Tab-separated table of C-alpha atoms in Angstrom:
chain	number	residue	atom	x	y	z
A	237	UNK	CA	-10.477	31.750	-1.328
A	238	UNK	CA	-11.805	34.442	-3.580
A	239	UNK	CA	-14.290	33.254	-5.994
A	240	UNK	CA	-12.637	34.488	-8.811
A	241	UNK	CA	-9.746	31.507	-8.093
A	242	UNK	CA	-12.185	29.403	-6.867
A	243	UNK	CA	-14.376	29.229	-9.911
A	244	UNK	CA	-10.755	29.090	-11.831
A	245	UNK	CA	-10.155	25.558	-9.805
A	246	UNK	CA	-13.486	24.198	-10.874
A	247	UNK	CA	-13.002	24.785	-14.438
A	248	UNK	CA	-9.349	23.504	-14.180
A	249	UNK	CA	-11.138	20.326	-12.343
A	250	UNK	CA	-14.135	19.843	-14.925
A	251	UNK	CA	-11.046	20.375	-17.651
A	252	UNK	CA	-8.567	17.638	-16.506
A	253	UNK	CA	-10.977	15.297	-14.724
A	254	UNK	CA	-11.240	13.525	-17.832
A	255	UNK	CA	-8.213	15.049	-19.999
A	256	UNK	CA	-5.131	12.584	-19.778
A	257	UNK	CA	-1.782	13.329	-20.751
A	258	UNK	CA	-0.184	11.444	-23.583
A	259	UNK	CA	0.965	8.543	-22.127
A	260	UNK	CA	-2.394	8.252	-20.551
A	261	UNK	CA	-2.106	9.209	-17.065
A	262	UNK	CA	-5.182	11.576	-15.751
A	263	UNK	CA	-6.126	12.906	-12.030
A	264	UNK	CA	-9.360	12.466	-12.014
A	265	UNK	CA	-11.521	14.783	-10.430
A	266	UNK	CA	-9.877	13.818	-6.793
A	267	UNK	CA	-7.104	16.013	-6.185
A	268	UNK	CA	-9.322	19.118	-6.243
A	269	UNK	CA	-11.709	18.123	-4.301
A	270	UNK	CA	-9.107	18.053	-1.860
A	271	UNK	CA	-7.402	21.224	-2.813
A	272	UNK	CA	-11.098	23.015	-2.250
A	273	UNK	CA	-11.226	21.302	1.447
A	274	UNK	CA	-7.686	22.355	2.716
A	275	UNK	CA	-7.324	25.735	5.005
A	276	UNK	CA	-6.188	28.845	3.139
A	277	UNK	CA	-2.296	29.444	3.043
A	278	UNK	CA	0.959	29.032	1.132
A	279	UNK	CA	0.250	25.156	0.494
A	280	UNK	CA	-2.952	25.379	-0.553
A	281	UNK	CA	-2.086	28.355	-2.565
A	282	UNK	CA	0.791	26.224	-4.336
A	283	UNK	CA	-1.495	23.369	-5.211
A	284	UNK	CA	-4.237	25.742	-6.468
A	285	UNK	CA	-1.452	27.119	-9.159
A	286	UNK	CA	-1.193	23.679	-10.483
A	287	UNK	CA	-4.157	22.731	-11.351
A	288	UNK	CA	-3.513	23.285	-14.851
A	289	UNK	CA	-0.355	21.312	-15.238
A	290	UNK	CA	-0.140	17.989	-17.449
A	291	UNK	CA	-0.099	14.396	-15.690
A	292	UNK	CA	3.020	12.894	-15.559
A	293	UNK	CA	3.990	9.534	-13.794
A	294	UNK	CA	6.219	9.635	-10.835
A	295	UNK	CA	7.759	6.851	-9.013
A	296	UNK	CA	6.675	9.000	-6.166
A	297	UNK	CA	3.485	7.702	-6.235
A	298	UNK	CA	3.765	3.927	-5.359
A	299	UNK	CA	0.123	1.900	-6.008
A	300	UNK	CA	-0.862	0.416	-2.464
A	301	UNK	CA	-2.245	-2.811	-3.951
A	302	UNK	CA	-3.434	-1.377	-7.309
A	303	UNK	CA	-6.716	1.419	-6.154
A	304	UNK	CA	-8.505	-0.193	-3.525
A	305	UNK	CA	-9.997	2.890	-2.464
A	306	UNK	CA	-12.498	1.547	-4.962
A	307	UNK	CA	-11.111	-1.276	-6.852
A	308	UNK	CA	-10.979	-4.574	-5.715
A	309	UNK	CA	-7.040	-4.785	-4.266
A	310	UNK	CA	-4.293	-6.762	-6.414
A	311	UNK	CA	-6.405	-7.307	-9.224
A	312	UNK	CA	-5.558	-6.621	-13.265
A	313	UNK	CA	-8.333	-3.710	-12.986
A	314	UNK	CA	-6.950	-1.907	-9.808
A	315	UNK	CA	-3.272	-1.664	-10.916
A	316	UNK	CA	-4.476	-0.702	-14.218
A	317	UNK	CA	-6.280	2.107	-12.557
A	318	UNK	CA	-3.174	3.189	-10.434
A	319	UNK	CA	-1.034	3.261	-13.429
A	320	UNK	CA	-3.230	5.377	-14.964
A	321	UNK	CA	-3.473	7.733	-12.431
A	322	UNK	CA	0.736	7.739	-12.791
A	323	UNK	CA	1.480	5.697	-9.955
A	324	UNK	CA	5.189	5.042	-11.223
A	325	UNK	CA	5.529	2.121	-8.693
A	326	UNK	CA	3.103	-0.385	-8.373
A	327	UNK	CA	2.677	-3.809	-5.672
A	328	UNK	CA	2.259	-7.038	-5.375
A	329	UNK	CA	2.100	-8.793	-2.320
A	330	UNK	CA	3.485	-12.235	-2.834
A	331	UNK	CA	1.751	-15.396	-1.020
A	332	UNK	CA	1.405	-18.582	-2.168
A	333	UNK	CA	-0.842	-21.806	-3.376
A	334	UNK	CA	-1.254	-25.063	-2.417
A	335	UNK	CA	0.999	-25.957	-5.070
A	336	UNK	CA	3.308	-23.604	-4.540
A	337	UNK	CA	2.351	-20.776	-6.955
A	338	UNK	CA	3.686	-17.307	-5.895
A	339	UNK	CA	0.340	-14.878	-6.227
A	340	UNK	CA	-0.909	-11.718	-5.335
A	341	UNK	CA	-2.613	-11.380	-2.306
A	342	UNK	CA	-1.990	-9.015	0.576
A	343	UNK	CA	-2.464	-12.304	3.028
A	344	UNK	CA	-2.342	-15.967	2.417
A	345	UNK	CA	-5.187	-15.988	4.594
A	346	UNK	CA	-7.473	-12.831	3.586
A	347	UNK	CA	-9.307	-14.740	0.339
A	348	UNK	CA	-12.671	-14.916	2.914
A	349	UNK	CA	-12.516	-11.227	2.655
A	350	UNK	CA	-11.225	-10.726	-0.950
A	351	UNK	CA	-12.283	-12.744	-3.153
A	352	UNK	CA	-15.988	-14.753	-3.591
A	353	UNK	CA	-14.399	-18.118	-2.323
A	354	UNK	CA	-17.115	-18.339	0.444
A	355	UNK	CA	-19.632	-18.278	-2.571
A	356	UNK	CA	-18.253	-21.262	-4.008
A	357	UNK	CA	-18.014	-24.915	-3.866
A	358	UNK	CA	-13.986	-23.999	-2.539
A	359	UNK	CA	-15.225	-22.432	0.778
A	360	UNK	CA	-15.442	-26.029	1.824
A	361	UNK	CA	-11.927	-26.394	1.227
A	362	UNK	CA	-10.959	-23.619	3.408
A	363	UNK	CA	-8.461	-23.801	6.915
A	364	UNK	CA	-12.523	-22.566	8.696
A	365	UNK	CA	-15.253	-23.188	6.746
A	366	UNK	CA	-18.276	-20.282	6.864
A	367	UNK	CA	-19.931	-20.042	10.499
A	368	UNK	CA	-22.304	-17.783	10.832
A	369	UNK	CA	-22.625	-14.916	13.949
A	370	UNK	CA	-24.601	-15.920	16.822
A	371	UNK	CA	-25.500	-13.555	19.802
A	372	UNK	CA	-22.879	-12.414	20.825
A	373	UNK	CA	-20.062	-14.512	18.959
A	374	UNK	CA	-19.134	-13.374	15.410
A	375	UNK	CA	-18.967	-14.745	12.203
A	376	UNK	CA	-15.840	-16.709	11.629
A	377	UNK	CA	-14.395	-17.993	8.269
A	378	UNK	CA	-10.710	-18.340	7.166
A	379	UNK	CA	-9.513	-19.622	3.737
A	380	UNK	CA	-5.596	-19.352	2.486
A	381	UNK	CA	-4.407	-19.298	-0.683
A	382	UNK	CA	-2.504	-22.330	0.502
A	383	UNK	CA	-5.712	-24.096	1.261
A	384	UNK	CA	-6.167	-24.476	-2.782
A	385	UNK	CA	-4.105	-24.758	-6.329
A	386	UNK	CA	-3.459	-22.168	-8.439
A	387	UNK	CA	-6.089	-23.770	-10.905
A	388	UNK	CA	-8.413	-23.060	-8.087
A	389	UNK	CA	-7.314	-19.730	-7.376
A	390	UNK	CA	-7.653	-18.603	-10.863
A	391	UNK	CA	-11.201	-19.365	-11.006
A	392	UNK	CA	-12.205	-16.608	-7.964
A	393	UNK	CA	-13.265	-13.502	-8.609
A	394	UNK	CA	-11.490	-10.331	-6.376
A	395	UNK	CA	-13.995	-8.462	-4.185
A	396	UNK	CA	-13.520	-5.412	-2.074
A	397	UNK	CA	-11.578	-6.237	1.054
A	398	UNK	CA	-14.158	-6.547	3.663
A	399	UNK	CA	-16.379	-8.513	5.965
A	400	UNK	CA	-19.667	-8.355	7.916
A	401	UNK	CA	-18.745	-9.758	11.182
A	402	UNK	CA	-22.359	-9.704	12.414
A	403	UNK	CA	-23.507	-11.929	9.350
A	404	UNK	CA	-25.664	-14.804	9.679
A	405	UNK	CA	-25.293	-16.265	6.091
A	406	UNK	CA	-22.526	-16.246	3.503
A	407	UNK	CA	-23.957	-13.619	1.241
A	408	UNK	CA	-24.346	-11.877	4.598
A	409	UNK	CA	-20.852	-11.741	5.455
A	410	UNK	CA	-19.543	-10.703	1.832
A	411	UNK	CA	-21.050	-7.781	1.878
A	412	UNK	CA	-19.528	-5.357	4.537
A	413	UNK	CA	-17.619	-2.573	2.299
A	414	UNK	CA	-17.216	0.518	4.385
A	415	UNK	CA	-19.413	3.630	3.470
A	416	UNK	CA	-16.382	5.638	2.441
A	417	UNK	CA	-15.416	3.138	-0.193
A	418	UNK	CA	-17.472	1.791	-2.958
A	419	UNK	CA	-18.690	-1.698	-4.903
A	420	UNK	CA	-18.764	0.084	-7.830
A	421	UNK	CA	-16.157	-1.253	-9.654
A	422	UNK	CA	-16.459	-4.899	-7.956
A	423	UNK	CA	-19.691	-5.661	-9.223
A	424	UNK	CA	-18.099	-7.407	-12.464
A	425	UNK	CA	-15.476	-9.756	-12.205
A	426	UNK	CA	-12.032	-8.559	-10.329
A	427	UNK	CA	-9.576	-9.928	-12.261
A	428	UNK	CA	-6.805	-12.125	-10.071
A	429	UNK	CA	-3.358	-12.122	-10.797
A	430	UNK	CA	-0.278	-14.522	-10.154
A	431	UNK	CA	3.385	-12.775	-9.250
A	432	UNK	CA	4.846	-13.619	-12.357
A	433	UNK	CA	0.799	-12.003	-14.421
A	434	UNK	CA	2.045	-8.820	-12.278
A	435	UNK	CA	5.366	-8.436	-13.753
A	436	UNK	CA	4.141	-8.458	-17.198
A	437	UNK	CA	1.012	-6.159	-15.922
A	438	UNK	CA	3.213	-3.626	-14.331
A	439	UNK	CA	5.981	-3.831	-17.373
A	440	UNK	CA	3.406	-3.284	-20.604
A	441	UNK	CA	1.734	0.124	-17.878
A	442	UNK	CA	5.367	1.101	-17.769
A	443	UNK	CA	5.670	1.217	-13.500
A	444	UNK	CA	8.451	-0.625	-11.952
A	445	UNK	CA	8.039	-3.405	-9.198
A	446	UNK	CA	7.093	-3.332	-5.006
A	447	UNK	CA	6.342	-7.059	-4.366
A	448	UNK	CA	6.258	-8.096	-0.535
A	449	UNK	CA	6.915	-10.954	0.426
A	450	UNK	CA	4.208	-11.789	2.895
A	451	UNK	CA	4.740	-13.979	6.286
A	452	UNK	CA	3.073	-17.193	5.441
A	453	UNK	CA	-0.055	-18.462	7.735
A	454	UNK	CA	1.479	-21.886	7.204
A	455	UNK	CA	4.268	-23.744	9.341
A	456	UNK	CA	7.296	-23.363	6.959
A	457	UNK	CA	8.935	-25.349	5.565
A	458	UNK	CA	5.359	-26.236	3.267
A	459	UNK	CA	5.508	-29.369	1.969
A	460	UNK	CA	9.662	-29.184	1.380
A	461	UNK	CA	9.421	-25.613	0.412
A	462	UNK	CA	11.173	-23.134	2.827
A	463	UNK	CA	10.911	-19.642	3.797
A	464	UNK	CA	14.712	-18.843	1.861
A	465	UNK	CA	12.942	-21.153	-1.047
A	466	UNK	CA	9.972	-19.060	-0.890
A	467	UNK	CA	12.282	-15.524	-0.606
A	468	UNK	CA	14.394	-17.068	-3.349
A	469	UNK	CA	11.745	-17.828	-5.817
A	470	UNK	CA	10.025	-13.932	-5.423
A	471	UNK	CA	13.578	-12.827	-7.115
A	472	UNK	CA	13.475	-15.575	-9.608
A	473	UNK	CA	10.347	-14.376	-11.361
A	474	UNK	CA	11.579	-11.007	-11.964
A	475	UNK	CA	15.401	-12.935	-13.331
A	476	UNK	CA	12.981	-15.067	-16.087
A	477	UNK	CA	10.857	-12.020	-16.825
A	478	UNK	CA	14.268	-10.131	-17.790
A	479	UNK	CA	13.597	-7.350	-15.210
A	480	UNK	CA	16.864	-5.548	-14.568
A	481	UNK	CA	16.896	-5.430	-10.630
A	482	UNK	CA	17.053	-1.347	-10.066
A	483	UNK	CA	13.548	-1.667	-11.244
A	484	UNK	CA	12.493	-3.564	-8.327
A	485	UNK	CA	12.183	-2.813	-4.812
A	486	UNK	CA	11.658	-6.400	-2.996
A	487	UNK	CA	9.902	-5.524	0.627
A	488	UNK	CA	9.345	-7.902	3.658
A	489	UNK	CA	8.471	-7.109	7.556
A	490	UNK	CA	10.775	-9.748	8.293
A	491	UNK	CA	14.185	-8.727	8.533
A	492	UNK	CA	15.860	-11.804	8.149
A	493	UNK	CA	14.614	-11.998	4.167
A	494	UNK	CA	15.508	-8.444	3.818
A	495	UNK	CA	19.315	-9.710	4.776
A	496	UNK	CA	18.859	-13.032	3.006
A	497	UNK	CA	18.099	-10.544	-0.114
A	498	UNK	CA	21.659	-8.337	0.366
A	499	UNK	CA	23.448	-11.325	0.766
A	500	UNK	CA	21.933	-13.352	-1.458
A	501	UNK	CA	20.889	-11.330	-4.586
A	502	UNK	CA	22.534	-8.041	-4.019
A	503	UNK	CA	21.473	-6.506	-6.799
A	504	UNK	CA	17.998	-6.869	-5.767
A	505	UNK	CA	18.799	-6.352	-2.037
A	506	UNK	CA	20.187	-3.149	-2.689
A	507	UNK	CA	16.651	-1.498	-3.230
A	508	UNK	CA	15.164	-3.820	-0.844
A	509	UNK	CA	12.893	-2.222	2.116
A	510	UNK	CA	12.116	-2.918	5.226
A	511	UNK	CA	8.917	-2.749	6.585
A	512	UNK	CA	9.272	-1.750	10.304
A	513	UNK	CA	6.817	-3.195	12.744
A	514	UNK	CA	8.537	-1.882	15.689
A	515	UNK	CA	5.149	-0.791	16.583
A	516	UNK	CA	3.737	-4.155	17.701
A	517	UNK	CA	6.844	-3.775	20.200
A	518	UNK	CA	5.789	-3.045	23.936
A	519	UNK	CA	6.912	0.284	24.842
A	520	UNK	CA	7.916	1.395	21.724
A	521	UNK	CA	7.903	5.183	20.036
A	522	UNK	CA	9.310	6.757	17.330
A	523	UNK	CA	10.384	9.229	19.486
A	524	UNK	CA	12.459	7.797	21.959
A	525	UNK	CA	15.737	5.680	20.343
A	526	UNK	CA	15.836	3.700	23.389
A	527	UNK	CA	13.635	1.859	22.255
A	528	UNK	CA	14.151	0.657	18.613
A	529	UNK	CA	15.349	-2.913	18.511
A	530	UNK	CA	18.084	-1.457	16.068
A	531	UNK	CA	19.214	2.043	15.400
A	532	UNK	CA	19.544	3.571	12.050
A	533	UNK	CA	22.986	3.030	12.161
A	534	UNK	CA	23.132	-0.607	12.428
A	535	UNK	CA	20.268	-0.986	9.812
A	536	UNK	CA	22.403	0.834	7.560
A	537	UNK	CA	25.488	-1.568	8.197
A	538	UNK	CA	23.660	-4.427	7.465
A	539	UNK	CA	22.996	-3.696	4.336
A	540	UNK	CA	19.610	-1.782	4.521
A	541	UNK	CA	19.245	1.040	2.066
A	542	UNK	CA	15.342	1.441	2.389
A	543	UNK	CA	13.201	1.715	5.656
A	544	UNK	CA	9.514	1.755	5.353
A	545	UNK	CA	7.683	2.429	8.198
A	546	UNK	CA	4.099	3.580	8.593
A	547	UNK	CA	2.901	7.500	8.353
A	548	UNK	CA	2.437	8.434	12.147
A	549	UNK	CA	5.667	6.721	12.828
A	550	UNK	CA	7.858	9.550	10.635
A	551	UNK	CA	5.815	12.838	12.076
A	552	UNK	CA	4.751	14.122	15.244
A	553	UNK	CA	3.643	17.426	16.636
A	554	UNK	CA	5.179	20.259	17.482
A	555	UNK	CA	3.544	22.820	20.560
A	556	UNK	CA	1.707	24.616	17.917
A	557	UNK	CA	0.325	21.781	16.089
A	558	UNK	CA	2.652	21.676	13.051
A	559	UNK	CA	3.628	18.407	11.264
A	560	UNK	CA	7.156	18.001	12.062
A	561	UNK	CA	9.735	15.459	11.341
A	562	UNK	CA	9.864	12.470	14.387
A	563	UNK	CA	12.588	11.419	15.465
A	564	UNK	CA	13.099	7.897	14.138
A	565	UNK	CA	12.841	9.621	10.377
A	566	UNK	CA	15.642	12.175	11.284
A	567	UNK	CA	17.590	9.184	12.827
A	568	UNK	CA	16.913	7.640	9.474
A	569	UNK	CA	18.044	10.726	7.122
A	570	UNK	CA	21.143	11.171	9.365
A	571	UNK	CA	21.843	7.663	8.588
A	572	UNK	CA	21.598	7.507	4.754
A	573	UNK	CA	18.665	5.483	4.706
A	574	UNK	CA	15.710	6.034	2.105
A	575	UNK	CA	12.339	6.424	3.686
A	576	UNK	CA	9.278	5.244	2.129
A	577	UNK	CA	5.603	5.481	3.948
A	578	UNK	CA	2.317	3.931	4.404
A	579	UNK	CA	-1.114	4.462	3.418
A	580	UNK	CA	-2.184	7.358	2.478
A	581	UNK	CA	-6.068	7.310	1.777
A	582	UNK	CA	-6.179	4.045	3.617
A	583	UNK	CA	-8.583	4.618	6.639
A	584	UNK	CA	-11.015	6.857	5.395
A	585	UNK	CA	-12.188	10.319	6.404
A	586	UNK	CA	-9.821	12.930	8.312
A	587	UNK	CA	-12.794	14.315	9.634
A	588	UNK	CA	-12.688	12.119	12.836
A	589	UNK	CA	-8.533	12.203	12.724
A	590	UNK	CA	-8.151	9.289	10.015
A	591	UNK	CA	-7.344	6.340	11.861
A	592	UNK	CA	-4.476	4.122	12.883
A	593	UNK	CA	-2.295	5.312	9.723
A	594	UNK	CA	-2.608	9.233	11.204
A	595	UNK	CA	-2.342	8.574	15.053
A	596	UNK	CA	0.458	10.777	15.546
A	597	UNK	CA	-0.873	14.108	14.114
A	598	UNK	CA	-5.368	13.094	14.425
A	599	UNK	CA	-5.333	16.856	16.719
A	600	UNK	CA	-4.197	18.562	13.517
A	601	UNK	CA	-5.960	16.707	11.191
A	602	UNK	CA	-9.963	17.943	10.523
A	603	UNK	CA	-10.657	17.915	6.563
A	604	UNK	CA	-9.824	15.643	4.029
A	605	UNK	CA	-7.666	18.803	2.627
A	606	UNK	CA	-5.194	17.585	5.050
A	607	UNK	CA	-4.293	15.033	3.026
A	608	UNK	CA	-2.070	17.189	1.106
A	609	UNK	CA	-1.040	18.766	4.438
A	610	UNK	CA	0.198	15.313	5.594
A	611	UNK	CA	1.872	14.823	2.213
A	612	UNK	CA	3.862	17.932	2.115
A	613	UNK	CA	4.888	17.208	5.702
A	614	UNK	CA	6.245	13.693	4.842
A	615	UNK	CA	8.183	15.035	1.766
A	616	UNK	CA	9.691	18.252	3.449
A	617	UNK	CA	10.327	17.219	6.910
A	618	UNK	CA	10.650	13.487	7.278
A	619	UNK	CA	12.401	12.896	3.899
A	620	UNK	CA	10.122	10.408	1.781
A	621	UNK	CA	10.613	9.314	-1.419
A	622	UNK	CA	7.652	7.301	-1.629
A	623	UNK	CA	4.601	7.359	-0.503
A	624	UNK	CA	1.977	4.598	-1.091
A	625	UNK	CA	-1.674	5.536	-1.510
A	626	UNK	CA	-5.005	3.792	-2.142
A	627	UNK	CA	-5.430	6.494	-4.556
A	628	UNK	CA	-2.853	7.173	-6.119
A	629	UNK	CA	-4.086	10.434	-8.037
A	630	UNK	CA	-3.531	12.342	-5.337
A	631	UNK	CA	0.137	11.511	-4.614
A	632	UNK	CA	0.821	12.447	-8.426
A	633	UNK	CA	-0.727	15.438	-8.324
A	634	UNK	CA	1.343	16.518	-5.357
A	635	UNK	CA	4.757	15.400	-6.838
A	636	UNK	CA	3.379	16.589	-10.248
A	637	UNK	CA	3.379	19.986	-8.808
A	638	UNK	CA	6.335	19.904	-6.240
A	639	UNK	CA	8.670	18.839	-9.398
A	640	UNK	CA	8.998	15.506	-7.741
A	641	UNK	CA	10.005	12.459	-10.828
C-alpha cells in the first residue's frame, strides 16, 4: 500500500473509531487494524474503500455470547457492547438453576470459570469444591448453575472465561485470562442475566434472538423436569415476552430438540439450527459424505432449515492455498439448507494458524488480516449467512461493506 491510501485509512480509523451512526452502532478502531495487516490485493483493496462508510446493524453479524473477546461472556455489559458494534443477532445460551430458572450461561457447569463463585461462601455449594494443583495433578473445581437458586445466581458477578490450572489457591485459579484477551472490562461487576433478562436486553438494543439450549451436566429428568420440559420452556419465554417467532433462531447440538422444536412449535422450529458436532465422530471429515451420520438431504426432510457447523468444517484448501468451499457446505447449499458458522475471533492470533476454529485452512492463515480473508471465503464460497464473532465489529464492517443486511 502506497502511503498516500495508507495515511487515508488512518484518518478514516482515528475518524470512525469513536463516530457512531445514528442508531448508535460504531466499529471501533478494530476493523482497520485488520485491514492494515491483510496482504495487498482486490479484498484488501475493497475493504480499504470502505472505510468511510456509516455503521449499520446487520443480522450478519450474530454476538457469540455478547463480546467476550474482552467482556465478560453473557453478561448485560457484553451484549450491550455487541449490539453496539451492530451485531443484529445476539445469544444466549440457556442452562438452568437449582430451581429451575432458565439462565444464561454457555455451560451449566462453567460458573468456576465465569463467574467469582469460587470467591464466595457458594463455592462450598458446588458439584467439586476448590482443590488446589499439586505436583503434577491440577487444580480441580466444578460448580453448575444447578448446584444453586436463581437467588444465588443473581448475586455472582461474571468474570472472563478462564482458569489457572496450575493454581494453588482460589484467587490463584481465577486469574488465568489469556494474553490476547483482556480484564479490562471485568474488573467491575459483570452483570448476569436470566433467559427471560436477555429477551428484554436484546429487544430494547433492537437485535433479534440465538438462545441454545445447552446439554445439561445433570441426569434429566431434574427433579420432575425433563429435557422436552426444559426444550419446551426455552420457547415459552420468548411466547410471554410477545416475541413473534421469525425473530428467533432456537439452536441445540442435540438433534432430537431441534426435531422436538419443528414438530412441536413450528413456527419457532422453522429458524431453528443445528449445531453439528459430527466432529467428535471417529473418522469423520467434511470432505468425505461417507461419513456424515446424515446427509444434507435427509436433514432437510426432517425439517431442518439451518445447519451450523464450525468454520474449518465449511472450507478447505485448494493446491494453491485458496479458501475454497468444503464439501459438506456445498452438500448443504445444494440442499437448501442455511449455513451459519462459528467463532470468528475466538482462539486468538492467526499468527500461529488460529487454533481449533481455523484447522482446515492454519497453512494459509499468517496475519490477523486474514480474518477478513476467512470471512470473505465463508460468505462467497461456502454460503453463510451468519457468522458469529467474539467481536463482532469486525463481521459488521465486512457485511457493512459487502452490502450484506
Amino acid at each position: 500500500m502506497t502511503m498516500k491510501p495508507f495515511l487515508a485509512l488512518c484518518l478514516a480509523s482515528t475518524a470512525l473509531a469513536g463516530a457512531a451512526h445514528a442508531d448508535g452502532v460504531s466499529y471501533g478502531p478494530r476493523p482497520f487494524y485488520l485491514i492494515e495487516r491483510m496482504e495487498d490485493g482486490p479484498l484488501k483493496d475493497k475493504l480499504a474503500s470502505c472505510t468511510e462508510q456509516a455503521p449499520a446493524r446487520s443480522s450478519f453479524s450474530v454476538g457469540h455470547r455478547g463480546a467476550p473477546l474482552q467482556f465478560p461472556e453473557h453478561t448485560v455489559e457484553s451484549n450491550m457492547a455487541a449490539a453496539r458494534m451492530g451485531a443484529g443477532i445476539l445469544e444466549c445460551d440457556v442452562t438452568f438453576t437449582k430451581d429451575k430458572q432458565l439462565v444464561c450461561r454457555h455451560a451449566q457447569n462453567d460458573l468456576h470459570t465465569t463467574t467469582n463463585i469460587l470467591a464466595t461462601d457458594l463455592g462450598a455449594k458446588c458439584t467439586q469444591v476448590f482443590v488446589p494443583a499439586n505436583g503434577d495433578t491440577r487444580a480441580q473445581a466444578e460448580c453448575r448453575t444447578s448446584d444453586i437458586t436463581l437467588a444465588e445466581f443473581r448475586t455472582l458477578t461474571g468474570k472472563m472465561d478462564a482458569a489457572n490450572a496450575s493454581a494453588t489457591t482460589v484467587a490463584e485459579y481465577l486469574d488465568g485470562t489469556a494474553g490476547w484477551r483482556t480484564d479490562l472490562y471485568s474488573v467491575q461487576k459483570g452483570t448476569l442475566m436470566t433467559h427471560a433478562e436477555s429477551i428484554a436486553l436484546f429487544d430494547s438494543l433492537g437485535a433479534d434472538f440465538t438462545p441454545e439450549l445447552k446439554a445439561p451436566s445433570v441426569e434429566m429428568p431434574f427433579d420432575g423436569f425433563s429435557y422436552q420440559d426444559y426444550a419446551q420452556k426455552m420457547i415459552d419465554e420468548y411466547k410471554a415476552a410477545g416475541i413473534a417467532p421469525d425473530r428467533v433462531w432456537p439452536q441445540s447440538f442435540d438433534l432430537e430438540i431441534v426435531k422436538y422444536w419443528v414438530d412441536n412449535e413450528p413456527e419457532f422450529g422453522k429458524q431453528a439450527v443445528y449445531l453439528m458436532d459430527e466432529y467428535d465422530t471417529e473418522g469423520y471429515s467434511p470432505m468425505d459424505p461417507a461419513t456424515w451420520p446424515n446427509t444434507m438431504e435427509e436433514l432437510k426432510a426432517m425439517g431442518v432449515n439451518y445447519i451450523a457447523p464450525p468454520m474449518w468444517m465449511l472450507l478447505t484448501l485448494d493446491e494453491a492455498d485458496n479458501m475454497v468451499a468444503s464439501e459438506l457446505a456445498l452438500a448443504a447449499q445444494e440442499a437448501g439448507l442455511g449455513i451459519i458458522t462459528w467463532t470468528l475471533e475466538r482462539s486468538g492470533p492467526l499468527t500461529t494458524g488460529g487454533g481449533w476454529y481455523f484447522q482446515s485452512v492454519k497453512d494459509a492463515t499468517d496475519t490477523d488480516g486474514d480474518y477478513f480473508t476467512i470471512l470473505h471465503a465463508l460468505r462467497e464460497e461456502a454460503g453463510v449467512v451468519g457468522v458469529f464473532s467474539d467481536w463482532p465489529a469486525t463481521v459488521t464492517f465486512y457485511a457493512n461493506c459487502m452490502g450484506i443486511d
